[in-house]
């Protein structure tokens, strides 16, 4: 950590700061320039409160040098994390395709979709039982019943299931779920993160709408610090000024996270764009950029969903896409050696 | 609601859409242009799923005309809501000043601050017992004990207390709190919003880091739709590209919300900027722009907080500011007639 | 265009608005609902000033239905535009690779890089002669001399050259340049756009740091409305809250622009991220998402540029990347059929 | 400047970097930690290219400590700059009110508005002769003729005139203008900034749509480094995700710039919000936050501008506002002592 002092800093306050830091086991290197005096703090600074130091009368600015996350940090864990989920795994070079409906609507619907997406090459079934909705007047999901339907679909197809947990009070219902999803709106619901950290199932954390890479990794750190190392990161678009798409998909996160962390990264082009015709090209882009997997909405019930369903691909479109993605993944792996 | 059809729309699908809408009690006005056919939907469209319609093959775009919130909408509730909190009230022309420490640290601390801020003109005591922290390694607040200390400070000073609820499992501890704060990170924790909607205490909802006015009002709508009409909105800055300040304080929200809703609006310049020296000028700006109140961090324990405490004002600085704000508020009220 | 009237609109003002619109050849369809009256405007609304109408006392909101751009609009020009540049072309299914140094530093430098990138598969040479720099104290480019060096490199290699025009007073120097680049900071320098619209050379318009798709297309429209139809769009990242990368590369722009316009789209991963190690994965992602080309910084003078040059690839790294990109492009073309 | 080295940095490269820096007169302090080695660079680092150093193989990160602007920096120029404009001045404690039409439409219009706003208390007349318009099909302003009309209005009222320069080729027409405005879209048109820096008239620089404080100050620095110290900064809202208002007005810029620079700061609430009914409350907020002045659109020709003109106040509304602002400014000055 680097502390930049104000020009006219009080000598006594500086000494008090230095003593306080030394008591915490930090050693200090001082650079005195014409315009600024700079303190280089050496030692374990991860427990220092950066805001506290920044607020001191004598301090102009504080800059962190060390990342504030440890368990999630590739520096301390150079090997890629590979997460075993039943008969499949996330990370480690294979392409995970999680597909399924936005909302679970009925057992027939979800079983039918599960069979279709499995035949196309999906490796996991996703579907919402508890649904975070902006409006209290919108359908809030089938809840516990939805989870039962997902299990029935797993029974039929063998596909592991991933579904969203919205509140820690629902946790007992997730005992037999394969991957617990934490939604973008809950990325900084710290009590929820601790709760899923205290149980062993893999956790997929969606990036918050306006979360930086560091904040996202700190949310992973909450889960890992509570004892659960099985964390998957899922990019689903960030909020920007551009409103043509629902969000702006940030594919640069893939190589950046590859550098910063050992955790696998999957991409959700459906929610990122909110338009079904953008799912195909952006899924292709995600695979070529190096994603470990994709989360894709598929809907099979055009009658119920009025005509063609919200922002989802139909099973036939998904089938064509999944086949392309698998071939692309193969080519990319060959090219990357 | 307005539905813009694609040029080459299929006649049959259009009829199926029109029938479906009419079954829902919506009547339809059609405008056929050279480039576009537009459907004007008249009736109660608040229950229609805009995403569903937007996803139809024949639809190019859908635009909402009616706001999706009702209880929070000034159109259906023209009078300002005034919220009674013990011996004071929020809204209705008086200036609410909520002041206190970011975190409750000890009974002595919070009682001392409460006495100081009351003497300066504060009308409510704020302080964090449960603290949402980006890092799992940071101090997470005193929890239940912190709430007890706040009550002790209320006992001594008569100031009503406002403090943050982080998870619905903590709700029983908030039985004797005066205003329940929902933090920015929980603005779309819908289970939490429903829970505070099912109890009668006033709820103060902080704006999410990247929440639009409409999303913010929809969160208020969650609380109100569950039965609790006592909602206060708190602006605390939004996330933008500018990183000099922690967030960008959006004072335009004050007159905009005044137009859209009848709920009172308070402003938190401390969290918005993250710098104590910006609290004074922005608190002044908030009052002149028409805020119903302010949320200001005050810290009295320079020894413990190392030197001067994180982003807080000292009691003396708060005293000077509070006096200025009350005078400014008087002048503004006179000028606005 | 759709005009939503206020509930309590004055009858006389409405008639005056309707008359005014009819005089402009617009016909009006009215939908009267309980909550709102909506006017559907049919006819050529592209000349109507949306801000003017929105400001009327009786108007609550105005929404455009038709895009405000015509020449750039795929609806009126369904075929892809393919731009011939000497012996190569941009668009039409082939992958354009524009490579070269950020700044032209000397004839030797630029000739050497030109030879290297040509050998690796580049189809165009890019290099800055006039450099927009945030600081007045930074190197501002070699200017006219830089353009001469680029021409020398073209002479040696046959590669067409693309370089940035910063002010219309420099235009005479660009007579023998192959593609004129308009930088992100000048995307809405309307006098400059008109000037390059009045000459015949292809123009590559970089997206402004915070430009929407529509604003970007309106800048293309400025050039095209002045008579020059040879416009290339170049995505170079947008400004968001995430500061780990210099900008956020928005690859969704590729399929979106493919839908909205017939103009070719190229991607600049070097400026988008500001980090050389992100160029490779994002160039791969851009090709798989369907980009018509790439703009890649390559620097060959490690001694001069201190060690390895700012955010550029070295020629060897570029060589490996270019080979991968060409193979990936082939695979993608096969997969897309 | 602080340079953070990678853990596994090559000894030789480090020495080459240190030698290179020392040749430039920089002295270096080294802090060796477990996780990182940090170089503190002391001396005049303003000419060092931060991107160049950041790109070195051995460097993990570079952080600037010193601000990159000098002429605009309050540290080197502690006194407030006060800019004399004919019989009035900007800065130095008085409230500048620049008012007038968005576009100059006719001599009658601008003279009439000038008389009205002068009577209400405006101290400067603003009006657009050259208009930057997003669409090539929109009215582009009266150009040279518009400037003549502004001068006629000055003749009648004595109000100094401020109007926008869009391209340096128009500069000769601005010889007799009192303040030259650089629009938000031209904030980083560096050739234009240099041109207005080489002439003596005061220059008002509007903040770019997504410009940081530092970038904005660097644009002022361009003008000042060219010899013209008379620079006014004008906040007009930044682009964020919130689209209810055209931009988000950032009033925090006022106290921040007060700290960073000695230049006066004025605020344009009309362009910031795009809605006339938000001008009044935000102008009040700007004055209470400490702005040196305001830029307010006023339009007097409801017949021509159809009903009430785009986003402008009518003269009567402006009259009421100006009177309130002057009284508020007086109160604020008294309160601030």
Short mmCIF file of N, CA and C in Angstrom, two decimals, chain C residues 136-185:
data_model
loop_
_atom_site.label_atom_id
_atom_site.label_comp_id
_atom_site.label_asym_id
_atom_site.label_seq_id
_atom_site.Cartn_x
_atom_site.Cartn_y
_atom_site.Cartn_z
N UNK C 136 -0.97 18.60 -23.25
CA UNK C 136 -0.25 19.44 -24.22
C UNK C 136 1.25 19.20 -24.17
N UNK C 137 1.71 18.51 -23.11
CA UNK C 137 3.15 18.29 -22.95
C UNK C 137 3.60 16.96 -23.55
N UNK C 138 2.68 16.17 -24.09
CA UNK C 138 3.06 14.89 -24.71
C UNK C 138 3.38 15.11 -26.19
N UNK C 139 4.12 14.18 -26.72
CA UNK C 139 4.50 14.20 -28.14
C UNK C 139 3.24 14.26 -29.01
N UNK C 140 3.19 15.22 -29.92
CA UNK C 140 1.96 15.46 -30.70
C UNK C 140 2.02 14.85 -32.11
N UNK C 141 3.01 14.03 -32.36
CA UNK C 141 3.10 13.38 -33.68
C UNK C 141 4.00 14.14 -34.64
N UNK C 142 4.46 13.44 -35.71
CA UNK C 142 5.38 14.07 -36.68
C UNK C 142 4.64 14.92 -37.71
N UNK C 143 3.31 14.81 -37.76
CA UNK C 143 2.55 15.63 -38.70
C UNK C 143 2.84 15.25 -40.14
N UNK C 144 2.97 16.28 -40.99
CA UNK C 144 3.14 16.08 -42.44
C UNK C 144 4.26 15.08 -42.74
N UNK C 145 5.35 15.16 -41.99
CA UNK C 145 6.48 14.27 -42.20
C UNK C 145 6.07 12.81 -41.97
N UNK C 146 5.25 12.61 -40.95
CA UNK C 146 4.76 11.26 -40.66
C UNK C 146 4.00 10.67 -41.84
N UNK C 147 3.21 11.52 -42.48
CA UNK C 147 2.45 11.02 -43.64
C UNK C 147 3.40 10.62 -44.77
N UNK C 148 4.47 11.41 -44.95
CA UNK C 148 5.46 11.04 -45.97
C UNK C 148 6.06 9.67 -45.69
N UNK C 149 6.37 9.40 -44.43
CA UNK C 149 6.96 8.11 -44.08
C UNK C 149 5.98 6.96 -44.34
N UNK C 150 4.71 7.23 -44.04
CA UNK C 150 3.70 6.20 -44.32
C UNK C 150 3.64 5.89 -45.82
N UNK C 151 3.72 6.95 -46.62
CA UNK C 151 3.69 6.74 -48.07
C UNK C 151 4.91 5.94 -48.52
N UNK C 152 6.04 6.25 -47.91
CA UNK C 152 7.25 5.49 -48.24
C UNK C 152 7.05 4.00 -47.93
N UNK C 153 6.42 3.74 -46.82
CA UNK C 153 6.18 2.34 -46.44
C UNK C 153 5.20 1.68 -47.40
N UNK C 154 4.23 2.46 -47.85
CA UNK C 154 3.29 1.93 -48.85
C UNK C 154 4.03 1.59 -50.14
N UNK C 155 4.91 2.50 -50.54
CA UNK C 155 5.74 2.31 -51.73
C UNK C 155 6.47 0.96 -51.64
N UNK C 156 7.02 0.69 -50.48
CA UNK C 156 7.83 -0.52 -50.28
C UNK C 156 7.00 -1.80 -50.25
N UNK C 157 5.78 -1.70 -49.70
CA UNK C 157 5.02 -2.92 -49.41
C UNK C 157 3.73 -3.07 -50.20
N UNK C 158 3.25 -1.97 -50.75
CA UNK C 158 1.96 -2.04 -51.43
C UNK C 158 0.78 -1.94 -50.49
N UNK C 159 1.02 -1.90 -49.18
CA UNK C 159 -0.10 -1.82 -48.23
C UNK C 159 -0.74 -0.43 -48.29
N UNK C 160 -2.05 -0.36 -48.46
CA UNK C 160 -2.73 0.93 -48.36
C UNK C 160 -2.56 1.50 -46.96
N UNK C 161 -2.62 2.82 -46.82
CA UNK C 161 -2.38 3.43 -45.50
C UNK C 161 -3.62 4.12 -44.96
N UNK C 162 -3.77 3.99 -43.64
CA UNK C 162 -4.88 4.64 -42.92
C UNK C 162 -4.26 5.45 -41.78
N UNK C 163 -4.67 6.72 -41.70
CA UNK C 163 -4.09 7.59 -40.67
C UNK C 163 -5.09 8.66 -40.29
N UNK C 164 -4.92 9.21 -39.09
CA UNK C 164 -5.94 10.10 -38.50
C UNK C 164 -5.81 11.55 -38.93
N UNK C 165 -6.95 12.13 -39.27
CA UNK C 165 -7.09 13.56 -39.56
C UNK C 165 -7.66 14.22 -38.32
N UNK C 166 -6.97 15.25 -37.80
CA UNK C 166 -7.45 15.87 -36.56
C UNK C 166 -8.19 17.18 -36.79
N UNK C 167 -7.83 17.88 -37.88
CA UNK C 167 -8.49 19.16 -38.13
C UNK C 167 -8.63 19.35 -39.63
N UNK C 168 -9.69 20.02 -40.05
CA UNK C 168 -9.93 20.11 -41.50
C UNK C 168 -8.86 20.91 -42.21
N UNK C 169 -8.10 21.74 -41.48
CA UNK C 169 -7.01 22.48 -42.11
C UNK C 169 -5.90 21.54 -42.60
N UNK C 170 -5.86 20.32 -42.05
CA UNK C 170 -4.82 19.35 -42.47
C UNK C 170 -5.24 18.55 -43.71
N UNK C 171 -6.46 18.73 -44.16
CA UNK C 171 -7.01 17.88 -45.21
C UNK C 171 -6.14 17.81 -46.48
N UNK C 172 -5.58 18.96 -46.94
CA UNK C 172 -4.75 18.87 -48.16
C UNK C 172 -3.60 17.86 -48.03
N UNK C 173 -3.11 17.65 -46.82
CA UNK C 173 -2.02 16.68 -46.62
C UNK C 173 -2.49 15.24 -46.79
N UNK C 174 -3.80 15.02 -46.80
CA UNK C 174 -4.33 13.67 -46.84
C UNK C 174 -4.74 13.23 -48.24
N UNK C 175 -4.37 14.04 -49.22
CA UNK C 175 -4.73 13.77 -50.61
C UNK C 175 -4.34 12.38 -51.08
N UNK C 176 -3.21 11.92 -50.59
CA UNK C 176 -2.68 10.66 -51.07
C UNK C 176 -2.72 9.56 -50.00
N UNK C 177 -3.56 9.79 -49.00
CA UNK C 177 -3.76 8.78 -47.98
C UNK C 177 -4.90 7.87 -48.48
N UNK C 178 -4.93 6.60 -48.06
CA UNK C 178 -5.96 5.70 -48.61
C UNK C 178 -7.26 5.70 -47.82
N UNK C 179 -7.15 5.70 -46.51
CA UNK C 179 -8.34 5.78 -45.66
C UNK C 179 -8.09 6.86 -44.61
N UNK C 180 -9.03 7.78 -44.47
CA UNK C 180 -8.91 8.86 -43.49
C UNK C 180 -9.61 8.42 -42.21
N UNK C 181 -8.88 8.43 -41.13
CA UNK C 181 -9.46 8.05 -39.84
C UNK C 181 -9.94 9.29 -39.09
N UNK C 182 -11.16 9.21 -38.56
CA UNK C 182 -11.68 10.24 -37.66
C UNK C 182 -11.63 9.64 -36.26
N UNK C 183 -10.90 10.28 -35.35
CA UNK C 183 -10.70 9.73 -34.02
C UNK C 183 -11.95 9.81 -33.15
N UNK C 184 -11.92 9.03 -32.07
CA UNK C 184 -13.06 8.98 -31.15
C UNK C 184 -13.41 10.36 -30.62
N UNK C 185 -12.40 11.17 -30.31
CA UNK C 185 -12.65 12.50 -29.74
C UNK C 185 -13.25 13.46 -30.76
#
